[in-house]
mmCIF file of C-alpha atoms in Angstrom:
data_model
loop_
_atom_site.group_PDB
_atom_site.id
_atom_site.type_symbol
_atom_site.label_atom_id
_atom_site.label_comp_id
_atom_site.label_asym_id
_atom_site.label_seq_id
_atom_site.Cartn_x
_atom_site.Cartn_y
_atom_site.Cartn_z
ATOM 1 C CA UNK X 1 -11.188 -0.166 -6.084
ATOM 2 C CA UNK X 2 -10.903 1.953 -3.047
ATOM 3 C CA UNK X 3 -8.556 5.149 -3.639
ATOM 4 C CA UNK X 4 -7.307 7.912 -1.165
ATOM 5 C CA UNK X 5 -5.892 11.058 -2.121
ATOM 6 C CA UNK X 6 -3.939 13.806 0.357
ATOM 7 C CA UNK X 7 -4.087 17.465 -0.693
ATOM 8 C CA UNK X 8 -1.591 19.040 -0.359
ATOM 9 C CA UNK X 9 1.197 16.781 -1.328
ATOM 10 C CA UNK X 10 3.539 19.061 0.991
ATOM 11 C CA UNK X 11 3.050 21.845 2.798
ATOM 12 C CA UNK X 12 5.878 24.594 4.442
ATOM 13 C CA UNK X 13 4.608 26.693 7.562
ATOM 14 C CA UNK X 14 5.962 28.957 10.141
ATOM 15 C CA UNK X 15 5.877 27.934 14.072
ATOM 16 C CA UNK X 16 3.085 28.552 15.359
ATOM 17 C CA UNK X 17 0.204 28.151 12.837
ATOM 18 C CA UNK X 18 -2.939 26.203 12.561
ATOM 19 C CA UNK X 19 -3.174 23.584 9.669
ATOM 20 C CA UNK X 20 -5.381 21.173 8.407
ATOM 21 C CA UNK X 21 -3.987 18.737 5.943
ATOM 22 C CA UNK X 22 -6.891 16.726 3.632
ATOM 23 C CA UNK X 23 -7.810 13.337 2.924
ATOM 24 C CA UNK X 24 -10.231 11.993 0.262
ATOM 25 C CA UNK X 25 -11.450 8.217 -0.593
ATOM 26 C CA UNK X 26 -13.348 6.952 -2.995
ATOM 27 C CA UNK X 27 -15.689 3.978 -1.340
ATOM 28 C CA UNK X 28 -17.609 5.477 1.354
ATOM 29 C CA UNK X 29 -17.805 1.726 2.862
ATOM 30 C CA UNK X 30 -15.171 1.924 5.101
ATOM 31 C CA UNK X 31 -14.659 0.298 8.358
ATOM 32 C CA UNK X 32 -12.299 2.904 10.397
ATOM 33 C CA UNK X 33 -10.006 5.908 8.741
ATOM 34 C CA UNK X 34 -6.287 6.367 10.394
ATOM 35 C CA UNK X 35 -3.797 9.030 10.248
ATOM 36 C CA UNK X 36 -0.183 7.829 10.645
ATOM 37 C CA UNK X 37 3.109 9.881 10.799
ATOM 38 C CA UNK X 38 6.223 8.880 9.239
ATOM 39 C CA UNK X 39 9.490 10.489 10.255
ATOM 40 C CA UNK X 40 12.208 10.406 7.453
ATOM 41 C CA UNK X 41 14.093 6.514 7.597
ATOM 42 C CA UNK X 42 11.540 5.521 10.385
ATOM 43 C CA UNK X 43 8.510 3.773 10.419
ATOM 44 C CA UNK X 44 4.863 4.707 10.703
ATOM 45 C CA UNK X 45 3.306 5.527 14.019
ATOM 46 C CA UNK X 46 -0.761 5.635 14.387
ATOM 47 C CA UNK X 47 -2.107 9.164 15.462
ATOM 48 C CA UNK X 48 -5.445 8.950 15.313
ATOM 49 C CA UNK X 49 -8.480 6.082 14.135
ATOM 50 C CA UNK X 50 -11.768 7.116 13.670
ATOM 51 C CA UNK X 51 -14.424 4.871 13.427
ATOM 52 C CA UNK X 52 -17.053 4.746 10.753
ATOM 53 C CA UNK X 53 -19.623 5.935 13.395
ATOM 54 C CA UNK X 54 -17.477 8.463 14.997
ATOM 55 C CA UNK X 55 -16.600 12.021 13.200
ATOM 56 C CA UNK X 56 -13.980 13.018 14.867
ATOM 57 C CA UNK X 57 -11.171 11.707 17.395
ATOM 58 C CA UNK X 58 -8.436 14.415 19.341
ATOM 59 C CA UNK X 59 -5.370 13.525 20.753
ATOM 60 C CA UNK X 60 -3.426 16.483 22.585
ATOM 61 C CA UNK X 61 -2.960 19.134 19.669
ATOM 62 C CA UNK X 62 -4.454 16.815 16.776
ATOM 63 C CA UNK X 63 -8.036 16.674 15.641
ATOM 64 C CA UNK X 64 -9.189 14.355 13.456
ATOM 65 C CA UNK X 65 -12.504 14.605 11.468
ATOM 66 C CA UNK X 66 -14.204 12.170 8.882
ATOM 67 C CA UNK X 67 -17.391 12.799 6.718
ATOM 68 C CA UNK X 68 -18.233 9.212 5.818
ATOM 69 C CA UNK X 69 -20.936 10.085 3.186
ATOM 70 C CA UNK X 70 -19.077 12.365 1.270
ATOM 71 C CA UNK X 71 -15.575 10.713 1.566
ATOM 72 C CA UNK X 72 -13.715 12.907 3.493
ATOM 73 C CA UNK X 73 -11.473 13.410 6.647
ATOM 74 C CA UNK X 74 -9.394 16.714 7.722
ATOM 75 C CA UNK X 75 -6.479 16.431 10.492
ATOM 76 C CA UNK X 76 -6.246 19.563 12.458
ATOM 77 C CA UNK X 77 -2.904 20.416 13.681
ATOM 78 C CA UNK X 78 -3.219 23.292 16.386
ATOM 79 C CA UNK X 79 -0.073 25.690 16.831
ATOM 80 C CA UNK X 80 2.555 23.839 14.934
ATOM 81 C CA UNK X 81 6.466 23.007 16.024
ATOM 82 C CA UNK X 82 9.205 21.946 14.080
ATOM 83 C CA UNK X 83 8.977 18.694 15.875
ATOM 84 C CA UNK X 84 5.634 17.776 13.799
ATOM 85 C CA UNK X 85 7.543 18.115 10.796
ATOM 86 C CA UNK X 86 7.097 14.187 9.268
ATOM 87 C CA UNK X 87 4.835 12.922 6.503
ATOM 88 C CA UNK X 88 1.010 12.275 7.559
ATOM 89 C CA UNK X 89 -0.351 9.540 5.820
ATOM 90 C CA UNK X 90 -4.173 8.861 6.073
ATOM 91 C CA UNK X 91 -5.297 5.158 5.482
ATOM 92 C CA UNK X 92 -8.914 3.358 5.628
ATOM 93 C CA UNK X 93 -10.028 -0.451 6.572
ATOM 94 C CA UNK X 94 -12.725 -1.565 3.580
ATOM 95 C CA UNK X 95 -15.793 -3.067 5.897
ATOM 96 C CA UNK X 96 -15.380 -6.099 4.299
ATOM 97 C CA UNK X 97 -12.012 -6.611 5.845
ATOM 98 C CA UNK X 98 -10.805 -4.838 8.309
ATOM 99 C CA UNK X 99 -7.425 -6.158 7.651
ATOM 100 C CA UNK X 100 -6.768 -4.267 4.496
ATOM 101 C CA UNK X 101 -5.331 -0.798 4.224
ATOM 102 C CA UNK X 102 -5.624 1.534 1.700
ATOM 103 C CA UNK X 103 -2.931 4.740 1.957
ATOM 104 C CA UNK X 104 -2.686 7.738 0.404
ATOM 105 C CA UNK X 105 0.539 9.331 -0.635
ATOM 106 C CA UNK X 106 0.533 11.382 2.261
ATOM 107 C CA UNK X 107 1.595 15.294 2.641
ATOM 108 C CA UNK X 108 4.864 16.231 3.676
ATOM 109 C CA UNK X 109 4.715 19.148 6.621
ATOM 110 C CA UNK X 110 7.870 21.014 7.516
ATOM 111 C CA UNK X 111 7.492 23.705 10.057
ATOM 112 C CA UNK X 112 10.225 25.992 10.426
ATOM 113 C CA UNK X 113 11.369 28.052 13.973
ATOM 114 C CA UNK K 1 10.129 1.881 19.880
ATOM 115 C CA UNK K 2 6.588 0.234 18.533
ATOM 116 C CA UNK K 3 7.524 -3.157 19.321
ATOM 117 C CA UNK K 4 7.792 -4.567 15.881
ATOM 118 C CA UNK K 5 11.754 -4.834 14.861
ATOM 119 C CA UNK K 6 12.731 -5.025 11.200
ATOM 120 C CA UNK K 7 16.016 -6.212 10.254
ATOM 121 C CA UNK K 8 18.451 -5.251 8.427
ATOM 122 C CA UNK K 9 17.550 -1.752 8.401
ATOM 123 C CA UNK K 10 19.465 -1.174 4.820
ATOM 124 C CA UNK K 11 20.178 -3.785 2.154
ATOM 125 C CA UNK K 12 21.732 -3.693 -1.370
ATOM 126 C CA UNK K 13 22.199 -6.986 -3.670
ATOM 127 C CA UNK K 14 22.041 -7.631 -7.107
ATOM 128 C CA UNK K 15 19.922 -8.908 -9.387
ATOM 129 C CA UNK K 16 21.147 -12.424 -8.729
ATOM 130 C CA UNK K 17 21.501 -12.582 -5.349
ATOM 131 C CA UNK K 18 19.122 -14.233 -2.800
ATOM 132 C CA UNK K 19 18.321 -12.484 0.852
ATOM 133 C CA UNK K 20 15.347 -12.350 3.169
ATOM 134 C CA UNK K 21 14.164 -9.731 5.330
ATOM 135 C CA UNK K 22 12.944 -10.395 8.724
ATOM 136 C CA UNK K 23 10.481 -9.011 10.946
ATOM 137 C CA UNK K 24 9.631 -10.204 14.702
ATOM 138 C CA UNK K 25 6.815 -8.481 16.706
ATOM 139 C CA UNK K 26 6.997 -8.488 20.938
ATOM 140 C CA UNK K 27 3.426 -7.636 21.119
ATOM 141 C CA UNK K 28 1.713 -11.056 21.281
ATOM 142 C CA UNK K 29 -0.391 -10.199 18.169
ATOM 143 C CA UNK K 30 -1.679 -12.807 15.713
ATOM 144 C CA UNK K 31 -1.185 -10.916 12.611
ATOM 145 C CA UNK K 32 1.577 -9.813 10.649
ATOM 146 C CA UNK K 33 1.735 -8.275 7.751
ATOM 147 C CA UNK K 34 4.343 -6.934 4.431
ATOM 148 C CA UNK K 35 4.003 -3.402 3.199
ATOM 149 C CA UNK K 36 6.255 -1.968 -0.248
ATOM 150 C CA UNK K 37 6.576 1.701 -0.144
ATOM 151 C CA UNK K 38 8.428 3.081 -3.146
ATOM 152 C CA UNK K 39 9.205 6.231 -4.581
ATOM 153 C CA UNK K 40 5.845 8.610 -4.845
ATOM 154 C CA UNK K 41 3.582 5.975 -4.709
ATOM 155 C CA UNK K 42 1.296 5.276 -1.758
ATOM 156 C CA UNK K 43 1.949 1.866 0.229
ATOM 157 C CA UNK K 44 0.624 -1.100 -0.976
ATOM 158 C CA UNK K 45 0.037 -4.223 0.892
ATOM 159 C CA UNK K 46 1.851 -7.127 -0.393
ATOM 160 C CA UNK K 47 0.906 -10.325 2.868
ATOM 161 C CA UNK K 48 -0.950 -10.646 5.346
ATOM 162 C CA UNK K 49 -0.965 -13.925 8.071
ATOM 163 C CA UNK K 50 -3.165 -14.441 11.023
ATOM 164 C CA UNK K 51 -2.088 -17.183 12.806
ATOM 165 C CA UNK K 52 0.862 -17.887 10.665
ATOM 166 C CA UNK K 53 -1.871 -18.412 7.840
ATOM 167 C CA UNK K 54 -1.568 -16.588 4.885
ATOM 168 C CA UNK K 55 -4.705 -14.757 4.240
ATOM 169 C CA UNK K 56 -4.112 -12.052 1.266
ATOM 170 C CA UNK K 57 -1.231 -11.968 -1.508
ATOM 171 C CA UNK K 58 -2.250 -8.451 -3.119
ATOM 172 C CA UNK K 59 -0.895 -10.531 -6.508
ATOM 173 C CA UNK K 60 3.040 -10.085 -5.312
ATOM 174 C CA UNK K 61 5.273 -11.565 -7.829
ATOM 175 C CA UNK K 62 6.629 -15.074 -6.604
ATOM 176 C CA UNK K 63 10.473 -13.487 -6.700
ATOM 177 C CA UNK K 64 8.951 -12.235 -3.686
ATOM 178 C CA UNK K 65 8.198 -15.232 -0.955
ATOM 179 C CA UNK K 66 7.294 -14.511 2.782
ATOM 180 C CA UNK K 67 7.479 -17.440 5.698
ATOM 181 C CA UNK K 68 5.734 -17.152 8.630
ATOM 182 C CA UNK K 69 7.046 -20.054 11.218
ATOM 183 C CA UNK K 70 5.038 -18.652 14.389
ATOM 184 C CA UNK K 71 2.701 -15.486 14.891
ATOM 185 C CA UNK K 72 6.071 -13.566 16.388
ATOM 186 C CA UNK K 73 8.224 -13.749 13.316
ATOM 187 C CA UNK K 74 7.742 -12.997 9.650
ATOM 188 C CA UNK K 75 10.391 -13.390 7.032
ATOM 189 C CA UNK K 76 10.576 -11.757 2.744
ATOM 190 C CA UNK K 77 12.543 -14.104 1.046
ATOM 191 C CA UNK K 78 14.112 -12.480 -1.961
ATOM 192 C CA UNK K 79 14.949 -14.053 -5.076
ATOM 193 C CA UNK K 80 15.941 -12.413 -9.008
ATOM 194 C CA UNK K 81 15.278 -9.060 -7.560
ATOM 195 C CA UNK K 82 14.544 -5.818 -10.245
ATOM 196 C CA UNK K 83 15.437 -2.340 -10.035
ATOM 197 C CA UNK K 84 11.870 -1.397 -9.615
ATOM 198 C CA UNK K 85 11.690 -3.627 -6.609
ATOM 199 C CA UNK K 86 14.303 -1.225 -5.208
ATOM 200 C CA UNK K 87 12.062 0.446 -2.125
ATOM 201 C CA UNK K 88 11.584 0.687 1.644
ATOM 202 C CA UNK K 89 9.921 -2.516 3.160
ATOM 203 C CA UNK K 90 7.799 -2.283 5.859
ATOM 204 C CA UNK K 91 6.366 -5.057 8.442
ATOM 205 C CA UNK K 92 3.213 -4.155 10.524
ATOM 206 C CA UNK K 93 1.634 -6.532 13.263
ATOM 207 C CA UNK K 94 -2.286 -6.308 14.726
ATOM 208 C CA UNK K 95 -3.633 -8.562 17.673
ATOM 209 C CA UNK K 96 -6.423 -9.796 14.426
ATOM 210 C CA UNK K 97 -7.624 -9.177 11.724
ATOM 211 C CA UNK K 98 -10.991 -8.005 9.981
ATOM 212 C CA UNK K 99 -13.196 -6.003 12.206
ATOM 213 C CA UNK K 100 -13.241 -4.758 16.047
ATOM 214 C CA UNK K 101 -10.577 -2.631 17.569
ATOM 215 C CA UNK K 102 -7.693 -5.308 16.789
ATOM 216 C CA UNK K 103 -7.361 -3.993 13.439
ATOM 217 C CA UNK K 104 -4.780 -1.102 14.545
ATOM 218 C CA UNK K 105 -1.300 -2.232 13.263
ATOM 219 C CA UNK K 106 1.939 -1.306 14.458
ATOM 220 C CA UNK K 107 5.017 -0.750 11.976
ATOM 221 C CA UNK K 108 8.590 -1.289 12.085
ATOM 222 C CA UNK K 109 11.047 0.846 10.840
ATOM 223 C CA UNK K 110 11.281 -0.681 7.374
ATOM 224 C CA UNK K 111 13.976 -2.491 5.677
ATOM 225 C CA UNK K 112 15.286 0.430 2.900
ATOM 226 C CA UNK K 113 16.750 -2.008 -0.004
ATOM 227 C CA UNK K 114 18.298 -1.089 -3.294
ATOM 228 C CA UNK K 115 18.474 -3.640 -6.327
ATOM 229 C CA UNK K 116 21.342 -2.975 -8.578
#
């Protein structure tokens, strides 16, 4: 049974800095990986998919990496604003259906002015 | 706005009432799809229909019930509710299923409900 984990579970930065949250899975036999945000009472918005072939997708100020083999993906947020405060979530598709999403717990990020 | 609408956006009822949640989509898509998010756990599917076709029940409990009368609207019919079903719903659409690029979903806002 496929199982992703986010490290850290929430994470408190000044304005300005460079993060990277983490996301680990268990099955390597993915399809595609997705990071999602999710603002508090809302719901969740796609960032970034990667597909199984691709290591890494960017999108403005996010990067998005993925190490298939060794289970593995890192978002990259460059010079952070209280706007991108939200929880990140980071999901995969199994091969075998694409259909099916597996989430992690996701990391809470608050940035503060 | 993602094009997926969830209503309502809260609901409380008690253990004995019955109420459904609904979910319609404006993006033409062919799948739909049920989500439970509680309390420090991660989401976890509950349906999925593609072409108003169930195709997954990720072994929901049958107080919960979802109806899909077209590929635009998808309804949780709830029944003898628990506490521990107390948690934020969440309906997601795709153009299909399985693989390609028509995987990528789009949520609504979620349906926040609270069994007493």
């Amino acid at each position: 049974k496929q199982e992703v984990t986010q490290i850290p579970a929430a994470l408190s930065v000044p304005e300005g800095e460079n993060l990277v949250l983490n996301c680990s899975f268990t099955d390597s036999a993915i399809y595609n990986l997705q990071w999602f945000r999710q603002d508090p009472g809302k719901g969740l918005t796609s960032l970034l998919l990667i597909q199984s072939s691709q290591r890494e997708q960017t999108s403005g100020r996010l990067n998005a990496s993925l190490d298939k083999s060794s289970g593995r993906s890192t978002l990259y947020i460059a010079a952070s604003q209280p706007g991108d405060s939200a929880t990140y979530l980071c999901a995969v598709s199994e091969e075998t259906s694409g259909s099916r999403l597996t989430f992690g717990e996701g990391t809470q990020l608050t940035v503060n002015p | 706005e993602t094009g997926v609408t969830q209503t309502p956006r809260h609901l409380v009822m008690g253990m004995t009432n019955k109420k459904s949640l609904k979910c319609e989509q404006h993006l033409g898509h062919n799948a739909m799809y049920w989500y439970k998010q509680s309390a420090k756990k991660p989401l976890e599917l509950m349906f999925v229909y593609n072409f108003k076709e169930q195709t997954e029940n990720n072994s929901v409990p049958s107080r919960f019930s979802p109806e899909c009368p077209n590929s635009s609207h998808l309804f949780l019919h709830l029944h003898t509710l628990q506490p521990e079903d107390s948690a934020l719903y969440l309906c997601a659409s795709s153009q299909g299923v399985g693989s390609g690029g028509f995987n990528i979903q789009y949520f609504g806002a979620g349906t926040r409900l609270s069994v007493l």
